[in-house]
């Protein structure tokens, strides 16, 4: 479909793109999400698992992006406008000039996801109560780097399709399968029922050392909120595992703890 | 020394604390740096390696901090003011009500640091051209967690005593020895001259796999800028080492790469 020129920032077809930053603060887990920048749009088009509702690109970017736009399904409208109109719509200088609106669709909860048979997977990353978008994004990036098959999150985790989470994840939240819903304990129980051994990562000194354990064929690595960590009753339902560290300095960032564990497991499995 | 009350935001004794955010943007590697929050001040007082020039605390925090303040050397003035005056001085709402001004003193360059004989150390973290304060802070946090003896940086790296870097480092930039100066190649050559094997971390497929290598007694782990990575001529002076990863997704965050490597080395050495 040829790009559809728009010359008025009040055009209702651009409603999804108005005041992006304010929407970030208020919309929470919405039905739509925003994709920003060429590299992320490329990821969304080439391997993303979400339908695009529309694309919105500054005039000047149409030609450089011609090859990518040719791959966009014909029923996805591509709106185009001068940079100045784009900036007015979004509410801030949109230098990159590339936006798209994705449709989240139905995100299954972890139990439904595991029951659907996608669980031939060997390594899962489980996240409980992570409310920081950088951490969620980084967890996905690390899960992708070390070949985890999916990320499962409880309802308390923030939205992996929030703009910053997508960016920090290197676009992996757009293609790596994930599920979200319920409590941390629900998620742990569902993983165990599906045959996964669940490792609750914790700095507790009575936990088993990561490097002392055989890596099971079906492993779920569970990370909790930075600061408080996982609640005791959740840890009690899992195997408690710690990363060996210097005495007197017993914690790394939560996504970093996940990366170290995923890397260890990936290497052990090679 | 009893706290010195100040009732006027124009008091020249508070000059170091005025318009903190603007100073962040302009001062670069200054002679002074700002410590924020109770936990960080505690780290600075109990184990920090930098002299404090002064402390500046909201009235209401004096009593809860009495025990900590009793440990402050007698020649360090503790200024106190109502929260409203503090907010005016700093230029933004300073909810935590706890600030201190540290003196950076002389930071040696990596070659001088290694020559000074501090190098009985077994693992060093070397950083080249890291311009992001989050990454610098996270690298220090990880170096501390996995027992690196020091962090060496080239002149291109940003300041580890910048407010955000201190915070992200969990205060470790205040006590973990570091050196900074010169080029990345100077730093590599100085480490080699001091008997360290230098591992240049890179996603290049012709690099040796991290898990295939014996860990030398004296090891320096070198990380470069995220995105471009280390320049070829620097890698050529080192042993090129890669972290095994999923095909088609060959990069994690630079501080995360450091954490994985440091953790592997820490475990191998235990």
PDB file of C-alpha atoms in Angstrom, chain A residues 11-174:
ATOM      1  CA  UNK A  11      -5.994  13.753  12.028  1.00  0.00           C
ATOM      2  CA  UNK A  12      -7.871  10.999  13.904  1.00  0.00           C
ATOM      3  CA  UNK A  13      -5.962   8.273  12.076  1.00  0.00           C
ATOM      4  CA  UNK A  14      -2.941   9.265  14.187  1.00  0.00           C
ATOM      5  CA  UNK A  15      -4.757   8.986  17.519  1.00  0.00           C
ATOM      6  CA  UNK A  16      -2.545   6.094  18.625  1.00  0.00           C
ATOM      7  CA  UNK A  17       0.526   8.325  18.302  1.00  0.00           C
ATOM      8  CA  UNK A  18      -0.631  11.419  20.180  1.00  0.00           C
ATOM      9  CA  UNK A  19       1.135  12.490  23.368  1.00  0.00           C
ATOM     10  CA  UNK A  20       3.194   9.324  23.569  1.00  0.00           C
ATOM     11  CA  UNK A  21       4.993  10.174  26.775  1.00  0.00           C
ATOM     12  CA  UNK A  22       1.799  10.930  28.663  1.00  0.00           C
ATOM     13  CA  UNK A  23       0.319   7.654  27.499  1.00  0.00           C
ATOM     14  CA  UNK A  24       3.439   5.897  28.782  1.00  0.00           C
ATOM     15  CA  UNK A  25       2.602   7.159  32.243  1.00  0.00           C
ATOM     16  CA  UNK A  26      -1.063   6.309  32.270  1.00  0.00           C
ATOM     17  CA  UNK A  27      -1.886   3.425  29.983  1.00  0.00           C
ATOM     18  CA  UNK A  28      -0.269   0.513  31.816  1.00  0.00           C
ATOM     19  CA  UNK A  29      -0.971  -2.739  30.052  1.00  0.00           C
ATOM     20  CA  UNK A  30      -2.921  -1.408  27.094  1.00  0.00           C
ATOM     21  CA  UNK A  31      -4.186  -3.158  23.987  1.00  0.00           C
ATOM     22  CA  UNK A  32      -1.781  -1.170  21.794  1.00  0.00           C
ATOM     23  CA  UNK A  33       1.925  -0.491  22.073  1.00  0.00           C
ATOM     24  CA  UNK A  34       4.376   1.807  20.317  1.00  0.00           C
ATOM     25  CA  UNK A  35       7.408   0.730  18.309  1.00  0.00           C
ATOM     26  CA  UNK A  36      10.124   3.327  17.830  1.00  0.00           C
ATOM     27  CA  UNK A  37      13.038   3.548  15.455  1.00  0.00           C
ATOM     28  CA  UNK A  38      14.166   1.738  12.350  1.00  0.00           C
ATOM     29  CA  UNK A  39      15.939  -1.196  13.964  1.00  0.00           C
ATOM     30  CA  UNK A  40      12.992  -2.039  16.211  1.00  0.00           C
ATOM     31  CA  UNK A  41      10.501  -1.697  13.363  1.00  0.00           C
ATOM     32  CA  UNK A  42      12.689  -4.028  11.326  1.00  0.00           C
ATOM     33  CA  UNK A  43      12.574  -6.574  14.141  1.00  0.00           C
ATOM     34  CA  UNK A  44       8.794  -6.201  14.391  1.00  0.00           C
ATOM     35  CA  UNK A  45       8.275  -6.692  10.660  1.00  0.00           C
ATOM     36  CA  UNK A  46      10.770  -9.502  10.108  1.00  0.00           C
ATOM     37  CA  UNK A  47      10.248 -11.616  13.178  1.00  0.00           C
ATOM     38  CA  UNK A  48       7.745  -9.943  15.486  1.00  0.00           C
ATOM     39  CA  UNK A  49       4.825 -11.981  16.749  1.00  0.00           C
ATOM     40  CA  UNK A  50       2.404  -9.055  17.037  1.00  0.00           C
ATOM     41  CA  UNK A  51       0.168  -7.600  14.336  1.00  0.00           C
ATOM     42  CA  UNK A  52       0.836  -4.010  13.368  1.00  0.00           C
ATOM     43  CA  UNK A  53      -2.133  -1.663  13.302  1.00  0.00           C
ATOM     44  CA  UNK A  54      -0.324   1.106  11.442  1.00  0.00           C
ATOM     45  CA  UNK A  55       3.055   2.661  10.732  1.00  0.00           C
ATOM     46  CA  UNK A  56       3.816   6.391  10.976  1.00  0.00           C
ATOM     47  CA  UNK A  57       6.956   7.709   9.317  1.00  0.00           C
ATOM     48  CA  UNK A  58       8.421  11.151   8.629  1.00  0.00           C
ATOM     49  CA  UNK A  59       8.395  12.073   4.918  1.00  0.00           C
ATOM     50  CA  UNK A  60      12.149  12.065   4.713  1.00  0.00           C
ATOM     51  CA  UNK A  61      12.408   8.457   5.936  1.00  0.00           C
ATOM     52  CA  UNK A  62      10.092   6.894   3.352  1.00  0.00           C
ATOM     53  CA  UNK A  63      12.764   6.440   0.722  1.00  0.00           C
ATOM     54  CA  UNK A  64      15.533   5.075   2.981  1.00  0.00           C
ATOM     55  CA  UNK A  65      13.031   2.597   4.410  1.00  0.00           C
ATOM     56  CA  UNK A  66      11.545   1.497   1.076  1.00  0.00           C
ATOM     57  CA  UNK A  67      12.911  -2.044   1.287  1.00  0.00           C
ATOM     58  CA  UNK A  68      11.549  -2.597   4.778  1.00  0.00           C
ATOM     59  CA  UNK A  69       8.184  -1.024   3.949  1.00  0.00           C
ATOM     60  CA  UNK A  70       7.830  -3.397   1.009  1.00  0.00           C
ATOM     61  CA  UNK A  71       7.707  -6.232   3.536  1.00  0.00           C
ATOM     62  CA  UNK A  72       4.851  -4.735   5.522  1.00  0.00           C
ATOM     63  CA  UNK A  73       1.554  -6.618   5.042  1.00  0.00           C
ATOM     64  CA  UNK A  74      -0.700  -4.828   2.545  1.00  0.00           C
ATOM     65  CA  UNK A  75      -3.471  -4.217   5.064  1.00  0.00           C
ATOM     66  CA  UNK A  76      -1.253  -2.154   7.391  1.00  0.00           C
ATOM     67  CA  UNK A  77      -1.591   1.545   6.559  1.00  0.00           C
ATOM     68  CA  UNK A  78       1.662   3.552   6.420  1.00  0.00           C
ATOM     69  CA  UNK A  79       0.989   7.171   7.349  1.00  0.00           C
ATOM     70  CA  UNK A  80       3.506   9.817   6.495  1.00  0.00           C
ATOM     71  CA  UNK A  81       3.833  13.457   7.491  1.00  0.00           C
ATOM     72  CA  UNK A  82       6.425  16.229   7.632  1.00  0.00           C
ATOM     73  CA  UNK A  83       8.726  16.019  10.652  1.00  0.00           C
ATOM     74  CA  UNK A  84       7.080  19.117  12.149  1.00  0.00           C
ATOM     75  CA  UNK A  85       3.631  17.484  12.091  1.00  0.00           C
ATOM     76  CA  UNK A  86       5.071  14.287  13.553  1.00  0.00           C
ATOM     77  CA  UNK A  87       6.656  16.215  16.436  1.00  0.00           C
ATOM     78  CA  UNK A  88       3.332  17.926  17.177  1.00  0.00           C
ATOM     79  CA  UNK A  89       1.438  14.639  17.179  1.00  0.00           C
ATOM     80  CA  UNK A  90       3.818  12.812  19.500  1.00  0.00           C
ATOM     81  CA  UNK A  91       4.449  15.814  21.720  1.00  0.00           C
ATOM     82  CA  UNK A  92       8.243  15.743  21.548  1.00  0.00           C
ATOM     83  CA  UNK A  93      10.969  15.913  18.886  1.00  0.00           C
ATOM     84  CA  UNK A  94      10.750  12.533  17.181  1.00  0.00           C
ATOM     85  CA  UNK A  95      14.197  12.665  15.572  1.00  0.00           C
ATOM     86  CA  UNK A  96      14.215   9.099  14.437  1.00  0.00           C
ATOM     87  CA  UNK A  97      11.039   9.695  12.448  1.00  0.00           C
ATOM     88  CA  UNK A  98       9.922   6.070  12.646  1.00  0.00           C
ATOM     89  CA  UNK A  99       6.946   4.855  14.687  1.00  0.00           C
ATOM     90  CA  UNK A 100       4.510   1.986  14.485  1.00  0.00           C
ATOM     91  CA  UNK A 101       1.534   0.892  16.522  1.00  0.00           C
ATOM     92  CA  UNK A 102       1.347  -2.766  17.472  1.00  0.00           C
ATOM     93  CA  UNK A 103      -1.618  -4.765  18.746  1.00  0.00           C
ATOM     94  CA  UNK A 104      -0.956  -6.838  21.784  1.00  0.00           C
ATOM     95  CA  UNK A 105      -3.765  -9.333  21.279  1.00  0.00           C
ATOM     96  CA  UNK A 106      -4.280 -12.004  23.889  1.00  0.00           C
ATOM     97  CA  UNK A 107      -1.318 -12.663  26.166  1.00  0.00           C
ATOM     98  CA  UNK A 108      -1.817 -16.058  27.821  1.00  0.00           C
ATOM     99  CA  UNK A 109      -1.148 -16.506  31.498  1.00  0.00           C
ATOM    100  CA  UNK A 110       1.802 -18.764  32.411  1.00  0.00           C
ATOM    101  CA  UNK A 111      -0.356 -21.806  33.238  1.00  0.00           C
ATOM    102  CA  UNK A 112      -2.279 -21.583  29.954  1.00  0.00           C
ATOM    103  CA  UNK A 113       0.946 -21.042  28.038  1.00  0.00           C
ATOM    104  CA  UNK A 114       2.547 -24.136  29.549  1.00  0.00           C
ATOM    105  CA  UNK A 115      -0.591 -26.240  28.976  1.00  0.00           C
ATOM    106  CA  UNK A 116      -0.704 -25.239  25.330  1.00  0.00           C
ATOM    107  CA  UNK A 117       2.205 -27.564  24.698  1.00  0.00           C
ATOM    108  CA  UNK A 118       4.781 -24.917  23.869  1.00  0.00           C
ATOM    109  CA  UNK A 119       6.696 -26.405  26.733  1.00  0.00           C
ATOM    110  CA  UNK A 120       8.991 -28.768  24.894  1.00  0.00           C
ATOM    111  CA  UNK A 121      11.295 -25.865  25.701  1.00  0.00           C
ATOM    112  CA  UNK A 122      14.258 -26.624  27.877  1.00  0.00           C
ATOM    113  CA  UNK A 123      14.975 -23.330  29.632  1.00  0.00           C
ATOM    114  CA  UNK A 124      12.424 -20.776  30.783  1.00  0.00           C
ATOM    115  CA  UNK A 125      12.999 -17.458  32.520  1.00  0.00           C
ATOM    116  CA  UNK A 126      10.415 -16.676  35.219  1.00  0.00           C
ATOM    117  CA  UNK A 127      10.037 -13.126  36.535  1.00  0.00           C
ATOM    118  CA  UNK A 128       8.104 -12.159  39.639  1.00  0.00           C
ATOM    119  CA  UNK A 129       7.254  -8.625  40.702  1.00  0.00           C
ATOM    120  CA  UNK A 130       9.754  -6.799  38.477  1.00  0.00           C
ATOM    121  CA  UNK A 131       8.421  -3.271  38.237  1.00  0.00           C
ATOM    122  CA  UNK A 132      11.332  -1.623  36.444  1.00  0.00           C
ATOM    123  CA  UNK A 133      11.195  -1.441  32.638  1.00  0.00           C
ATOM    124  CA  UNK A 134      14.967  -1.480  32.272  1.00  0.00           C
ATOM    125  CA  UNK A 135      15.159  -4.707  34.235  1.00  0.00           C
ATOM    126  CA  UNK A 136      12.327  -6.352  32.298  1.00  0.00           C
ATOM    127  CA  UNK A 137      13.929  -5.344  29.000  1.00  0.00           C
ATOM    128  CA  UNK A 138      17.364  -6.536  30.091  1.00  0.00           C
ATOM    129  CA  UNK A 139      15.917  -9.870  31.266  1.00  0.00           C
ATOM    130  CA  UNK A 140      14.416 -10.456  27.825  1.00  0.00           C
ATOM    131  CA  UNK A 141      17.661  -9.476  26.098  1.00  0.00           C
ATOM    132  CA  UNK A 142      19.571 -11.970  28.218  1.00  0.00           C
ATOM    133  CA  UNK A 143      16.946 -14.694  27.743  1.00  0.00           C
ATOM    134  CA  UNK A 144      17.269 -14.198  23.980  1.00  0.00           C
ATOM    135  CA  UNK A 145      21.072 -14.174  24.077  1.00  0.00           C
ATOM    136  CA  UNK A 146      21.228 -17.462  25.960  1.00  0.00           C
ATOM    137  CA  UNK A 147      18.481 -19.286  24.142  1.00  0.00           C
ATOM    138  CA  UNK A 148      15.672 -19.390  26.691  1.00  0.00           C
ATOM    139  CA  UNK A 149      12.486 -20.499  24.951  1.00  0.00           C
ATOM    140  CA  UNK A 150      10.111 -18.189  26.756  1.00  0.00           C
ATOM    141  CA  UNK A 151       9.722 -15.658  29.544  1.00  0.00           C
ATOM    142  CA  UNK A 152       6.914 -16.146  32.062  1.00  0.00           C
ATOM    143  CA  UNK A 153       5.843 -13.247  34.281  1.00  0.00           C
ATOM    144  CA  UNK A 154       3.389 -12.811  37.120  1.00  0.00           C
ATOM    145  CA  UNK A 155       0.753 -10.076  37.001  1.00  0.00           C
ATOM    146  CA  UNK A 156       2.943  -7.754  39.107  1.00  0.00           C
ATOM    147  CA  UNK A 157       5.623  -7.446  36.448  1.00  0.00           C
ATOM    148  CA  UNK A 158       5.489  -4.340  34.306  1.00  0.00           C
ATOM    149  CA  UNK A 159       4.674  -4.413  30.605  1.00  0.00           C
ATOM    150  CA  UNK A 160       7.443  -5.781  28.337  1.00  0.00           C
ATOM    151  CA  UNK A 161       5.892  -3.867  25.436  1.00  0.00           C
ATOM    152  CA  UNK A 162       6.391  -0.484  27.094  1.00  0.00           C
ATOM    153  CA  UNK A 163       8.646   1.632  24.856  1.00  0.00           C
ATOM    154  CA  UNK A 164      11.684   1.567  27.112  1.00  0.00           C
ATOM    155  CA  UNK A 165      11.400  -2.161  27.788  1.00  0.00           C
ATOM    156  CA  UNK A 166      11.328  -2.886  24.047  1.00  0.00           C
ATOM    157  CA  UNK A 167      14.397  -0.700  23.503  1.00  0.00           C
ATOM    158  CA  UNK A 168      16.450  -2.186  26.364  1.00  0.00           C
ATOM    159  CA  UNK A 169      15.478  -5.704  25.231  1.00  0.00           C
ATOM    160  CA  UNK A 170      17.053  -5.027  21.816  1.00  0.00           C
ATOM    161  CA  UNK A 171      13.604  -5.725  20.377  1.00  0.00           C
ATOM    162  CA  UNK A 172      13.443  -9.229  21.808  1.00  0.00           C
ATOM    163  CA  UNK A 173      10.159  -8.581  23.649  1.00  0.00           C
ATOM    164  CA  UNK A 174       8.629  -8.413  20.146  1.00  0.00           C
TER     165      UNK A 174
END
